[in-house]
CSV table of C-alpha atoms and ligand atoms in Angstrom, one decimal:
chain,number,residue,atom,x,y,z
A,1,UNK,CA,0.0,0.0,0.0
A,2,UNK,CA,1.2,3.4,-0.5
A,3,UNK,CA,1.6,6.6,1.1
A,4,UNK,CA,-1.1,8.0,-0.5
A,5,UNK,CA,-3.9,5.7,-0.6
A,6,UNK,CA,-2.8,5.6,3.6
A,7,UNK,CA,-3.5,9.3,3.5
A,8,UNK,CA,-6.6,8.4,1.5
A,9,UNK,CA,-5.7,8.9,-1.8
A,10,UNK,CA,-8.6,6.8,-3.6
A,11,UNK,CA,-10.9,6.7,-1.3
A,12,UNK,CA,-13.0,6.3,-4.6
A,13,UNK,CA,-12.0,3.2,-5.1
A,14,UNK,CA,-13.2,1.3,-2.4
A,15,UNK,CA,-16.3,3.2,-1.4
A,16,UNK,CA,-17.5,4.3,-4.7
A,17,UNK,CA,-19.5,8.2,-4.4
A,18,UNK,CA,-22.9,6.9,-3.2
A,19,UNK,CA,-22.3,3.5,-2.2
A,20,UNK,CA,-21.8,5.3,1.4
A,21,UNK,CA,-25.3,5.0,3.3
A,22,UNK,CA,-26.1,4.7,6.9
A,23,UNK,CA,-24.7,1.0,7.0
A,24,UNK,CA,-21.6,1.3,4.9
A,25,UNK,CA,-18.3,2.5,5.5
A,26,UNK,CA,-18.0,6.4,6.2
A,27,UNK,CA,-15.5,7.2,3.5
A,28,UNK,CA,-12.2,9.5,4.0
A,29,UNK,CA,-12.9,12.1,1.8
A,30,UNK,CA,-14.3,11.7,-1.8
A,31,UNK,CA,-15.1,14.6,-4.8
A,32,UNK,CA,-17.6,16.3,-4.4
A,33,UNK,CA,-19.5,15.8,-8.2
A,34,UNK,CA,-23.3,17.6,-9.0
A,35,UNK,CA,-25.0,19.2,-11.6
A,36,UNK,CA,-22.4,22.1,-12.6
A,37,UNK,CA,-19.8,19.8,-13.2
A,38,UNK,CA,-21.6,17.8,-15.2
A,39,UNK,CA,-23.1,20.8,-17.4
A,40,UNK,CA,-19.5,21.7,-18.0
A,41,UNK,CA,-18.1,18.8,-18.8
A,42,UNK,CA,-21.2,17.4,-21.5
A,43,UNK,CA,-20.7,21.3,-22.9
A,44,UNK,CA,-16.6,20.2,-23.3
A,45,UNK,CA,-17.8,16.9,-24.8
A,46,UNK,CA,-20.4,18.4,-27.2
A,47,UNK,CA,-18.5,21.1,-28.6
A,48,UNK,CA,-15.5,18.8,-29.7
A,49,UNK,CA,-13.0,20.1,-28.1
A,50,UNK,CA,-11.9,17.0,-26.1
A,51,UNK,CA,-8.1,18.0,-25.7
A,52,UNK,CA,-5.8,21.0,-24.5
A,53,UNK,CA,-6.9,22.5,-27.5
A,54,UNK,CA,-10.0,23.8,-25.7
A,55,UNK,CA,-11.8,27.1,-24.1
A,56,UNK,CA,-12.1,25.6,-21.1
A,57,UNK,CA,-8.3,25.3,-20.3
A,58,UNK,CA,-7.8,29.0,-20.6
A,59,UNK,CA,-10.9,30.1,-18.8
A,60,UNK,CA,-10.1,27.9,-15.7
A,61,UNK,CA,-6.1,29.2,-15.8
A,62,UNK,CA,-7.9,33.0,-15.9
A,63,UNK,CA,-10.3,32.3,-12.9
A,64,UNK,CA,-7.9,30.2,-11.2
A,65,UNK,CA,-4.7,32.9,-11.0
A,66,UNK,CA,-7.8,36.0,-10.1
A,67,UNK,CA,-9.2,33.1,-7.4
A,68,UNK,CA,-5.6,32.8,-5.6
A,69,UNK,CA,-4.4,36.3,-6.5
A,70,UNK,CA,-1.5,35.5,-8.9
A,71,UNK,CA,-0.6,37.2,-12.3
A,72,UNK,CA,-0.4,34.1,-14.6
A,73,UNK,CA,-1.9,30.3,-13.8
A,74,UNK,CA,-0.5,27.4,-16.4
A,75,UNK,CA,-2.9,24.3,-16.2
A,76,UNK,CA,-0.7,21.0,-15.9
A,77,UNK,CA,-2.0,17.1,-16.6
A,78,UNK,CA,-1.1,16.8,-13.1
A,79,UNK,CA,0.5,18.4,-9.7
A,80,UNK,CA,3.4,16.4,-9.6
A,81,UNK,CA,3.5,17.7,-13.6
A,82,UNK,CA,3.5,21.3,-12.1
A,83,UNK,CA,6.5,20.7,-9.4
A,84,UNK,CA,8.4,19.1,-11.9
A,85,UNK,CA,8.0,22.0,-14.4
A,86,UNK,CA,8.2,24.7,-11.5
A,87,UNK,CA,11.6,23.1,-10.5
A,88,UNK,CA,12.9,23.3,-14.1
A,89,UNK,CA,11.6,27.3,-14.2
A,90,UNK,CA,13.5,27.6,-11.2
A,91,UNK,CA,16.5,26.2,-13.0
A,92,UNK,CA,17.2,23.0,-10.9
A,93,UNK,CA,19.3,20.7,-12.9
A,94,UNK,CA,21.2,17.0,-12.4
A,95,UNK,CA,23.3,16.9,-8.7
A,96,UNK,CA,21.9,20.3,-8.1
A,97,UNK,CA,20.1,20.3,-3.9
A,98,UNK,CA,16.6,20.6,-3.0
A,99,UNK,CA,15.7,21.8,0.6
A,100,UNK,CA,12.3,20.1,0.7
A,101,UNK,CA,9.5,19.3,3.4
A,102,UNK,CA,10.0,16.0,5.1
A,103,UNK,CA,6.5,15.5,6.3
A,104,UNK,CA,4.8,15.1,2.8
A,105,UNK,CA,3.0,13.2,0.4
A,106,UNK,CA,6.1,11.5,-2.3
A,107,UNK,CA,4.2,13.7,-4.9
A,108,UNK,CA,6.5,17.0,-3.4
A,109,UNK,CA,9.8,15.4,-4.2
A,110,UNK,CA,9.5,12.6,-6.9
A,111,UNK,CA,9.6,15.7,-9.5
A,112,UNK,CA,13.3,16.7,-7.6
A,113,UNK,CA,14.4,12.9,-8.6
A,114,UNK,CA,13.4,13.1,-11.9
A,115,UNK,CA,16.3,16.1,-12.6
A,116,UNK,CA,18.8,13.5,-11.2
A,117,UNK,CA,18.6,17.1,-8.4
A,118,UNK,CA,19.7,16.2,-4.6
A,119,UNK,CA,16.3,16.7,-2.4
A,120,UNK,CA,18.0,17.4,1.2
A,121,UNK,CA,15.2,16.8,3.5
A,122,UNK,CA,13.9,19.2,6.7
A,123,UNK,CA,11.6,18.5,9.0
A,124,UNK,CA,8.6,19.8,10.5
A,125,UNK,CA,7.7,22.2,13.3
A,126,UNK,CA,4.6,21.0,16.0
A,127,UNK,CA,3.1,24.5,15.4
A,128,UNK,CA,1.9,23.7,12.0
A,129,UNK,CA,3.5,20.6,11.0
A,130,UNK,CA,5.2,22.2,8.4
A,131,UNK,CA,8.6,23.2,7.5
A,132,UNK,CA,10.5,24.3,10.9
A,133,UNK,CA,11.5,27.7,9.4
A,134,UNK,CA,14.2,27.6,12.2
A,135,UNK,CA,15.7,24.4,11.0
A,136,UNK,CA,15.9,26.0,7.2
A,137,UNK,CA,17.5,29.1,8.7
A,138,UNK,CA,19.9,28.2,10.7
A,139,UNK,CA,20.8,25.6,7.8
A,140,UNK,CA,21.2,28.1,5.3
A,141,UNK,CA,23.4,30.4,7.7
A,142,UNK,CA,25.3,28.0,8.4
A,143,UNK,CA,26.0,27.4,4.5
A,144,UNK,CA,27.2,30.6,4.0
A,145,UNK,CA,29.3,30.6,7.2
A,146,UNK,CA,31.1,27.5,5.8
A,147,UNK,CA,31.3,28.7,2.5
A,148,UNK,CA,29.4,25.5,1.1
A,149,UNK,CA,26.6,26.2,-1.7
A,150,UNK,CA,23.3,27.3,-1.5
A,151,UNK,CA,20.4,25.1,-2.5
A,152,UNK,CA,19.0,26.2,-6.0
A,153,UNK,CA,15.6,25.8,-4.4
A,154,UNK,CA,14.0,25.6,-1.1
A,155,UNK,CA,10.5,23.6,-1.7
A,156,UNK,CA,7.9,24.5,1.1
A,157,UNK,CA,4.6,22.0,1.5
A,158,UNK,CA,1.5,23.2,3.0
A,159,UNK,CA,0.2,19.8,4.2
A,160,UNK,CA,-3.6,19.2,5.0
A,161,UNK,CA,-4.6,22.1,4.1
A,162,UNK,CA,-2.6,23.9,6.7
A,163,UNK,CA,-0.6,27.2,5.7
A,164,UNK,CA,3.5,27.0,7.1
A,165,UNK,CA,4.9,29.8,8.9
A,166,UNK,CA,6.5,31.5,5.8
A,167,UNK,CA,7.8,34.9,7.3
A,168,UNK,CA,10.6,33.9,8.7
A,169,UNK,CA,11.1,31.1,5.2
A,170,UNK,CA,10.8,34.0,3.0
A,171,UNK,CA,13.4,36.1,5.3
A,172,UNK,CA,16.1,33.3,5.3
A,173,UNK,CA,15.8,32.6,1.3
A,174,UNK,CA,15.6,36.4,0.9
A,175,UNK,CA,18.8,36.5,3.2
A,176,UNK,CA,20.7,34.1,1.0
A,177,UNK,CA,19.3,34.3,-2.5
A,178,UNK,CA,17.6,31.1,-2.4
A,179,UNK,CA,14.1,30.8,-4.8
A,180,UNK,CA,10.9,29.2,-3.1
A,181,UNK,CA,8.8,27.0,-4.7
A,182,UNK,CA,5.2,26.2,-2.8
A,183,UNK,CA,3.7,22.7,-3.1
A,184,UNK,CA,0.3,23.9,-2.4
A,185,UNK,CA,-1.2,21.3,-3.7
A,186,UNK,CA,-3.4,20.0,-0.4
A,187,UNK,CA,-4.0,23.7,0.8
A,188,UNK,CA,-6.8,24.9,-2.2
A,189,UNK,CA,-8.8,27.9,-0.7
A,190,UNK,CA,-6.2,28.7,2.1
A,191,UNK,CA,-3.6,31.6,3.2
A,192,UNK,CA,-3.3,34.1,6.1
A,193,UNK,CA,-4.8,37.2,7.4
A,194,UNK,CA,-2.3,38.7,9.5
A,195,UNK,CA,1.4,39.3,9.5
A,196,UNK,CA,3.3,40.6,6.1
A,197,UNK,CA,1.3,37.9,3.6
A,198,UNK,CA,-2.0,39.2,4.8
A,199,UNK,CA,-4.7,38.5,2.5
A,200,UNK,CA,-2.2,36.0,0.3
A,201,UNK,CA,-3.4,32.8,-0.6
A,202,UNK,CA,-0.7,29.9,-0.1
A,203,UNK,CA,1.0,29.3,-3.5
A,204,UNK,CA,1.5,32.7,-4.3
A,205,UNK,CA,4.5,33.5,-1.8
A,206,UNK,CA,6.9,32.0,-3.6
A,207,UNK,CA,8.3,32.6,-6.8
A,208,UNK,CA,6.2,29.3,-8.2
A,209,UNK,CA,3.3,27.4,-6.6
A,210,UNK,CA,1.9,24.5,-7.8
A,211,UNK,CA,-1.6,23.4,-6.9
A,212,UNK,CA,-3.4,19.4,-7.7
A,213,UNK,CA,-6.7,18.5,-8.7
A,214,UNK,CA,-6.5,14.5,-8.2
A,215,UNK,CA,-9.5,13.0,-6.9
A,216,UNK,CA,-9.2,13.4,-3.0
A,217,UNK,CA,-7.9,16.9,-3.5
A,218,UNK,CA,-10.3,19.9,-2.1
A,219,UNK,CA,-11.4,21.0,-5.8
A,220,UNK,CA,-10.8,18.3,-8.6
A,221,UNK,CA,-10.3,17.9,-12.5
A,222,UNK,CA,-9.8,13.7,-11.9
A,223,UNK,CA,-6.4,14.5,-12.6
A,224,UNK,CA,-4.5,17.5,-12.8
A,225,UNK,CA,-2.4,20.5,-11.8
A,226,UNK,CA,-1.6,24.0,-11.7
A,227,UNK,CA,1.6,26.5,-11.8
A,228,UNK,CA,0.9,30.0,-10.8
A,229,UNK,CA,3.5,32.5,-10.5
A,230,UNK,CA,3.7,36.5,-11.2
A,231,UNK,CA,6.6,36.1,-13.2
A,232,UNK,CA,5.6,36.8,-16.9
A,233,UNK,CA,8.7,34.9,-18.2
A,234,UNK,CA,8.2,31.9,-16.3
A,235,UNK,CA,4.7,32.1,-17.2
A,236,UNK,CA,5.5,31.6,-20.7
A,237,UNK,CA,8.4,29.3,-20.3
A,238,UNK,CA,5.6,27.2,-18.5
A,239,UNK,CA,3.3,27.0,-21.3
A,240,UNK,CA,6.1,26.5,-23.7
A,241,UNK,CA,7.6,23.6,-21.3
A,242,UNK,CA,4.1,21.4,-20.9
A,243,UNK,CA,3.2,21.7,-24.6
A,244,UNK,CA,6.1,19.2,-26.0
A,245,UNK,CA,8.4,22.6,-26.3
A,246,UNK,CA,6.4,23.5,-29.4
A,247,UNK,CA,7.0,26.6,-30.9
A,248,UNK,CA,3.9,28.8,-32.4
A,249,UNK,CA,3.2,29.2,-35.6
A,250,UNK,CA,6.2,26.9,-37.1
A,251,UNK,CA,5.5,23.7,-37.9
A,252,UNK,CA,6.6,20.9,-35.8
A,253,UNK,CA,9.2,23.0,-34.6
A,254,UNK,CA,10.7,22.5,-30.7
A,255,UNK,CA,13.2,24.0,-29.6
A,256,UNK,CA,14.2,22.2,-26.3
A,257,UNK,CA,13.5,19.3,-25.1
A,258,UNK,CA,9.5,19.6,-23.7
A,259,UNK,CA,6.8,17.9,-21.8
A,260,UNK,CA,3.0,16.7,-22.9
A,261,UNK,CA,1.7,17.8,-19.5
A,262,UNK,CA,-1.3,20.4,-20.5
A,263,UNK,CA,-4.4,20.1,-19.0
A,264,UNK,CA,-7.4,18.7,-21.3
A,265,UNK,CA,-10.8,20.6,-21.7
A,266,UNK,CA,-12.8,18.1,-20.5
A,267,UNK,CA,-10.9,18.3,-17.0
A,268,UNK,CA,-11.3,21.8,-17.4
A,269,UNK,CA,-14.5,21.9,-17.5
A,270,UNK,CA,-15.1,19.8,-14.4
A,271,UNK,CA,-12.5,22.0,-12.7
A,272,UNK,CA,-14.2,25.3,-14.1
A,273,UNK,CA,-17.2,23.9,-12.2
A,274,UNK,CA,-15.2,23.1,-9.2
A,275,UNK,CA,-13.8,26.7,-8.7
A,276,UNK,CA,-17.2,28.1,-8.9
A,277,UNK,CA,-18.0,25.8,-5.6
A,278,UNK,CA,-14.4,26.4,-3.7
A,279,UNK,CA,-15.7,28.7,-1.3
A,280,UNK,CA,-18.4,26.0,-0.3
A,281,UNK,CA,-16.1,23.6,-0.1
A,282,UNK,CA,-14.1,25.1,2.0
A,283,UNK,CA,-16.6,26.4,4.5
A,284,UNK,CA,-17.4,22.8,4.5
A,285,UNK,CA,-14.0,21.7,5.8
A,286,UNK,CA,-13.9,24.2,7.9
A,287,UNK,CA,-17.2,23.1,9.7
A,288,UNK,CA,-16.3,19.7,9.8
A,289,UNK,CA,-12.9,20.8,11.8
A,290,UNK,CA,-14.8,23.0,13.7
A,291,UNK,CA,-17.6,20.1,14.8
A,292,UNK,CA,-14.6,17.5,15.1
A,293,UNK,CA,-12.3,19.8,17.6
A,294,UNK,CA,-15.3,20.6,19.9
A,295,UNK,CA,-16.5,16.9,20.2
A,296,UNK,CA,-12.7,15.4,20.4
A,297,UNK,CA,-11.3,18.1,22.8
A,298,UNK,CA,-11.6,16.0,26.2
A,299,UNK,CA,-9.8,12.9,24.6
A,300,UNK,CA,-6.4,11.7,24.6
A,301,UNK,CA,-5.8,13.6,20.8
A,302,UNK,CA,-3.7,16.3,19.5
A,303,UNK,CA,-6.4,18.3,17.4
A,304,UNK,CA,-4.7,19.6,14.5
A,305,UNK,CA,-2.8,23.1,14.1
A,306,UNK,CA,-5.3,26.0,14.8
A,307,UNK,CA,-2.9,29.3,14.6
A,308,UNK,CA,-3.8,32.8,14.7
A,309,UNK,CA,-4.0,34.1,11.1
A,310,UNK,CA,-3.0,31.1,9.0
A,311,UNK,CA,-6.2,30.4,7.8
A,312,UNK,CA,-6.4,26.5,7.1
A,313,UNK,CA,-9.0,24.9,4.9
A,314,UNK,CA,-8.3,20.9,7.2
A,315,UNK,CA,-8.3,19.5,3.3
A,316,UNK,CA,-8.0,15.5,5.4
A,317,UNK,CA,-8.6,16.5,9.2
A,318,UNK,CA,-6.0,15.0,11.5
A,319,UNK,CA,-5.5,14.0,15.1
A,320,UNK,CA,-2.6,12.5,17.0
A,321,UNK,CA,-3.1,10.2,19.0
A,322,UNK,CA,-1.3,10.2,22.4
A,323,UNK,CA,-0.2,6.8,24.3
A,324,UNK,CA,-3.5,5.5,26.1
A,325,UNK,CA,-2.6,2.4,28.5
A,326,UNK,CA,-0.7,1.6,25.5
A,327,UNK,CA,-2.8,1.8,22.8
A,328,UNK,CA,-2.1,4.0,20.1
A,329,UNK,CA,-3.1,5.1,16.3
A,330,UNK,CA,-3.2,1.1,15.0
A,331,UNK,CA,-5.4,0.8,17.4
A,332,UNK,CA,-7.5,2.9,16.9
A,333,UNK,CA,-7.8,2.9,13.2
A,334,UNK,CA,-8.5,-1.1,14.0
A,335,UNK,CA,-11.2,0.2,15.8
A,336,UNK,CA,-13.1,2.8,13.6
A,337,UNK,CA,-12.4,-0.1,10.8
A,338,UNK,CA,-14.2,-2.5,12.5
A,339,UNK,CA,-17.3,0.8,12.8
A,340,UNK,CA,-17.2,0.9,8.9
A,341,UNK,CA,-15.2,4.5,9.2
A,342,UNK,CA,-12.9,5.1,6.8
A,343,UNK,CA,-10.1,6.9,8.7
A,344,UNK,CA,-6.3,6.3,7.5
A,345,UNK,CA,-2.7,6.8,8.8
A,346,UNK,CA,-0.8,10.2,8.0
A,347,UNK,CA,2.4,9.8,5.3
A,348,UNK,CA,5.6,7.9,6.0
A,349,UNK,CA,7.8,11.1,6.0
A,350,UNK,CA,9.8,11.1,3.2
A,351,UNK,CA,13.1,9.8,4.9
A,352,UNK,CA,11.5,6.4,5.5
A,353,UNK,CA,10.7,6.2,2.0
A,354,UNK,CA,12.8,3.8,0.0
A,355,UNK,CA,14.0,6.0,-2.9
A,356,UNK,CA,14.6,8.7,-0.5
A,357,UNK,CA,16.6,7.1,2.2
A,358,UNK,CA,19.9,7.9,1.7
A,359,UNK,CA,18.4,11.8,1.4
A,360,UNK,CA,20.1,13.9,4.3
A,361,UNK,CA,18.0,15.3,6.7
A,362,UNK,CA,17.8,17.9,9.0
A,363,UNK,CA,15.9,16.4,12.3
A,364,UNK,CA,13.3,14.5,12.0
A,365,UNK,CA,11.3,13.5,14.6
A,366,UNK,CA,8.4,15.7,14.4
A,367,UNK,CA,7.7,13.8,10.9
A,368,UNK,CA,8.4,10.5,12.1
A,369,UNK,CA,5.7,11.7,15.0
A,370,UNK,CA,3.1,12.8,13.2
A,371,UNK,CA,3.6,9.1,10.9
A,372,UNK,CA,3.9,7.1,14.1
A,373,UNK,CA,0.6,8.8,16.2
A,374,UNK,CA,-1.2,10.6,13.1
A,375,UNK,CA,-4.6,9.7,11.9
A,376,UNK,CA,-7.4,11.6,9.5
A,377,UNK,CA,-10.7,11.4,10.2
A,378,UNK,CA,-13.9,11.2,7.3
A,379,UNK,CA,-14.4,14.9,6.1
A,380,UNK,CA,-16.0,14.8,2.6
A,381,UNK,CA,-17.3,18.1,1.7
A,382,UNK,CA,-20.9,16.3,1.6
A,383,UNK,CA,-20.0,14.4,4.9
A,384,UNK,CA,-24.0,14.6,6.8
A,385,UNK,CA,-24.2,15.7,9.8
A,386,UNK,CA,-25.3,12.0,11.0
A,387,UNK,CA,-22.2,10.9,9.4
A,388,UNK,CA,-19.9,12.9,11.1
A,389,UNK,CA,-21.8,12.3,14.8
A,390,UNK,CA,-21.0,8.2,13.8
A,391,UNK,CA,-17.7,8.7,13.8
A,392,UNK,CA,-17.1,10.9,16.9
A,393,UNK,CA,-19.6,8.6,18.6
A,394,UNK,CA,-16.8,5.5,17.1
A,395,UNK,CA,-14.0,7.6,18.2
A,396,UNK,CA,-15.2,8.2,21.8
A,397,UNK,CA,-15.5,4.6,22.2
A,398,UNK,CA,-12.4,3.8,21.6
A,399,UNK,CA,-11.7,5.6,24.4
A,400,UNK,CA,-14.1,5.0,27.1
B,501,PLP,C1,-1.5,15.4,-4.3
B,501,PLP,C2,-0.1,15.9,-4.0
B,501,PLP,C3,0.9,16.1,-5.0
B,501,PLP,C4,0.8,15.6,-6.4
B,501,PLP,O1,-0.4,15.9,-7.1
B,501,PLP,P1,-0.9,14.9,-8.2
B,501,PLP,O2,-1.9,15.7,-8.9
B,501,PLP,O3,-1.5,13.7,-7.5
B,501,PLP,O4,0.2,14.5,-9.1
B,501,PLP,C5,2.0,16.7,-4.6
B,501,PLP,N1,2.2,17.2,-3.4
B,501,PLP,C6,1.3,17.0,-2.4
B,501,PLP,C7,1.6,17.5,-1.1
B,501,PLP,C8,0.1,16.4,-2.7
B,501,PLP,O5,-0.8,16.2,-1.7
């Protein structure tokens, strides 16, 4: 099994959308599909244009850059598509280093492997279980104390919806010269509202962010990503990279070596539709993590980041589970298994991960953590009420 179907990647699979009623299993978090998407998509079908060659893709890069406030959006087959380009617009090349989250889905840092690029691994901080901004500091100080190189990128993940602590990131690549790329591909609909990014969405710090619309994601295409940036150079270069290099009006002429990764209308379409229901979506998460911290608070759990200003969407809503007579998280997923609810483990961080073992890191332990106690709980955007009350009434069982 891997990482991501752990963190509930197709939830689809097993509990097919509607298959979920009183007496089946509560499922982790599945699309959210009605009557707008399916306008959209039967207008993509009708009209013909089934491919990137479509109205649709552009429309839904427009909407999508105004949505999260950046200058230019560039629609990708998929979001580890968009890191991969994102790292190449950032010029990361063979045995070049990546600073990069170690508390992540493999989707963050697959896309560093494929350059034959160095990830170098950092871990996260308890506040937001992100990337400990003082780690990345005092690593990159000490760099440039030593002399040794900078990394060509630092990669920051905003994991479960949950904004990192970016001031003091920006500050230290700012201090050094070092570009930021933001995996923002689980955090959809959030950003802060306080401090210097006030009113910024996630993604749009950095010099690149890179969003996913797979399946379990907040807002979905089926499959597919996006690159924003404010950088009308690397806007282009981004189009030019994910259509096979192709230059315009020439035929079959490419000039580098390029990519097929474009978005297709179809996808579009759904995702046009998708957009138009963010907001609900994410007051939907946000009242499902609201209604899960004030039933859980009284039990042995660690509720999951809430910090003043960083304003989280809780994309998979996650608890940690603290040693109870010595029980802990396989336990209780057992448990709510044996209910019918469809909770799942958090991510392996990335330095237990085979291909990215011999990766060096800097700490650790908060990631291995949040793997060894972590948990998420059911929050589709259509989870009912009654739904939700099974599995806090499962979850207090376990403990009483
Ligand atoms: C989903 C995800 C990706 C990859 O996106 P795909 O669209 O599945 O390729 C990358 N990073 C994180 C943190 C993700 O959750």
């Amino acid at each position: 099994m891997t990482g991501r179907l752990e963190a509930g990647g197709d939830a689809r699979e097993a509990h097919a959308p509607g298959s979920h009623g009183a007496a089946g299993t509560i499922p982790l978090a599945v699309p959210n599909i009605g009557a707008l998407e399916r306008h959209y998509v039967v207008e993509a079908v009708e009209s013909g244009y089934v491919s990137s060659v479509g109205p649709f893709v552009a429309e839904f890069e427009d909407r999508f850059a105004h949505r999260v406030g950046a200058r230019h959006a560039v629609a990708c087959a998929t979001g580890t598509a968009a890191i991969h380009i994102g790292l190449i617009l950032l010029g990361v090349e063979r045995d070049d280093e990546v600073l990069c989250s170690d508390f992540t889905f493999v989707g963050s840092v697959n896309p560093i492997a494929y350059l034959g690029a160095r990830p170098v691994l950092v871990d996260s901080e308890t506040r937001t279980w992100n990337l400990d901004p003082a780690l990345l500091a005092a690593e990159l100080d000490r760099r440039a104390e030593a002399g040794e190189p900078m990394p060509k990128v630092v990669e920051v993940v905003h994991v479960l919806g949950q904004p990192a602590d970016v001031e003091p990131i920006v500050d230290a690549c700012d201090r050094h010269g070092v570009a930021i790329l933001e995996d923002a591909a689980e955090s959809l609909g959030a950003g802060w509202s306080t401090g210097r990014h006030a009113g910024r969405h996630t993604g749009t710090v950095g010099r690149i962010g890179c969003f996913s619309f797979n399946g379990n994601k907040i807002a979905t295409t089926g499959g597919g990503g996006m690159i924003v940036t404010d950088d009308d150079d690397l806007a282009e270069r981004a189009r030019h990279l994910t259509t096979q290099a192709k230059v315009p009006d020439v035929g079959y002429l490419h000039d580098e070596v390029g990519y097929n990764y474009r978005l297709t209308n179809i996808a579009a379409g759904l995702g046009l539709a998708q957009l138009e229901r963010l907001d609900e979506f994410v007051a939907a998460k946000r009242h499902i993590a609201a209604r899960y911290d004030e039933a859980l608070r009284d039990l042995p759990l660690e509720l999951p980041p809430r910090v003043d200003g960083f304003d989280a969407t809780y994309w998979l809503y996650s608890v940690m589970v603290s040693e109870a007579d010595g029980r802990g998280r396989d336990d209780i997923l057992a448990h709510l298994q044996r209910q019918r609810v469809g909770a799942r483990a958090l991510w392996r961080p990335l330095h237990a991960q085979p291909p990215f073992a011999g990766a060096p890191v800097l700490g650790g332990a908060v990631g291995d953590g949040l793997f060894a106690r972590g948990l998420s709980l059911p929050c589709s955007t259509d989870l009912t009420e009654r739904d939700q009350e099974r599995v806090i009434e499962s979850v207090r069982s376990f403990f009483a």
